Amino acid sequence: MRYYNWKTELLRISLPITAVAGVCEIYGLGIWPLFVTALLACAWLLRNLQHLSDWLYNGADKEPPEAMGMWGQVLDVIYDMQRDATQNTAKLQSMIDYLHSSFASMSDAVVMLDSLGNIEWCNDSAHDLLGLRKSDDTGRQLINLIRSPEFLRYFEGEHYQAPLEMSSPVNGNLSISVSLSFFGQRNRLLFARDVTRTQRLEQMRKDFVANVSHELRTPLTVINGYLETFSDHGGDNPRWDRAVSQMLQQSRRMHMLIQDLLLLSRLEALPKAGDDTVIRLRSLMGMIKEECELAAKGTRRVVIECDDTIGISGNANELRSAFSNLAVNAARYTSENDTITLRWYKDDDHAYFEVKDTGIGIEPQYIPRLTERFYRVDQSRSIDTGGTGLGLAIVKHVLIRHRAELRIRSVPDKGSVFSCVFPRSAAVPVSL
């Protein structure tokens, strides 16, 4: 296509006017012929402008009108741009329709929100789980339709790293997991999933473990009592004495396992620790040191580093159990002449209880799974040391109930650091 610029168009208009001006000068015709020629040139320009306006008004997707020079060029460029825009719009609409149809077929509720929190689109499942109606609620504020206080805090807090579990606004017998995320210009995408069955199965598992552990405790106590009696009154048969000793050892280990399972069940039953008291860490760490030395049979050096100006607010029994588990674990996985350090301190943001050792350490790939129930990095060593495999699971649940978390750092053959990280508010000033 030939390219026209303003000079070409200026020449197209000025040539007739210049020719008429020359004729008028030669024959003395005055200025009227020149005026009429200029008027015709303006009329031609206005005619092309009218064609452009009519074409744009009636739909630029139609073929452009015929025009000469720059006018034809402008019409062709606009037509090509409009055609490309129409194709791109069709592609985008096709993608949107595809996403809508995909979301519409999901059993999970999907809600698209604009930057102000207004509903732009939702699927049919949003009606079943959230009570939203696509035809009536589009354009309305979501927080005006879901009035649950916990959802309002979650929505307005904008901390969407973890999902929110709540009861369905339309059916209190349903439990849903709500996830939110930002996209685009602070638009939000909400997913809600029915987790009722998952929660019921989890509750059944907890109840089963608690009930079985409770039922086993009584017969195991009886068995353990008789075995202790037989052990105290050993006979002349060494094989019999060895068998009783082994049975007693395994019975005690089973008793410890049941006790830990019952403790875990109690920790899971209540979401928050009760009976908050201010605990002085120096005396507590002294008791834990004795337990640690007993587990290590006095062959480890146990050091206490404690900031005596601060205590901790929490459940004394639960925190002692968690801290003791960490210290005894350190004793079990260290060797003679290793050092175990119990440390309590704070910084500007948190308070920390740490158990540091110079033991065998842990490979990095095993660290994320350490708090799983019954998970052991070294199965044979754990059995030899008498552990139940539930210690770190208990620590994790105790810390969750105290709004804290467990952080683990370890280097193989150099040692490990287990840190209980508490919010700054848990550290309470105490007088010396």
PDB file of C-alpha atoms in Angstrom, residues 13 38-54 71:
ATOM      1  CA  ILE A  13      -5.229  20.824  -2.470  1.00  0.00           C
ATOM      2  CA  ALA A  38     -11.089  27.136  -2.213  1.00  0.00           C
ATOM      3  CA  LEU A  39     -14.710  26.544  -1.190  1.00  0.00           C
ATOM      4  CA  LEU A  40     -14.835  23.350  -3.294  1.00  0.00           C
ATOM      5  CA  ALA A  41     -11.571  22.141  -1.695  1.00  0.00           C
ATOM      6  CA  CYS A  42     -13.072  22.677   1.776  1.00  0.00           C
ATOM      7  CA  ALA A  43     -16.232  20.877   0.694  1.00  0.00           C
ATOM      8  CA  TRP A  44     -14.144  17.920  -0.480  1.00  0.00           C
ATOM      9  CA  LEU A  45     -12.399  17.777   2.906  1.00  0.00           C
ATOM     10  CA  LEU A  46     -15.703  18.005   4.772  1.00  0.00           C
ATOM     11  CA  ARG A  47     -17.169  15.268   2.561  1.00  0.00           C
ATOM     12  CA  ASN A  48     -14.294  12.903   3.459  1.00  0.00           C
ATOM     13  CA  LEU A  49     -14.673  13.822   7.137  1.00  0.00           C
ATOM     14  CA  GLN A  50     -18.413  13.072   6.946  1.00  0.00           C
ATOM     15  CA  HIS A  51     -17.701   9.667   5.373  1.00  0.00           C
ATOM     16  CA  LEU A  52     -15.239   8.894   8.192  1.00  0.00           C
ATOM     17  CA  SER A  53     -17.737   9.965  10.855  1.00  0.00           C
ATOM     18  CA  ASP A  54     -20.586   7.954   9.320  1.00  0.00           C
ATOM     19  CA  TRP A  71      -8.111   9.937   3.827  1.00  0.00           C
TER      20      TRP A  71
END
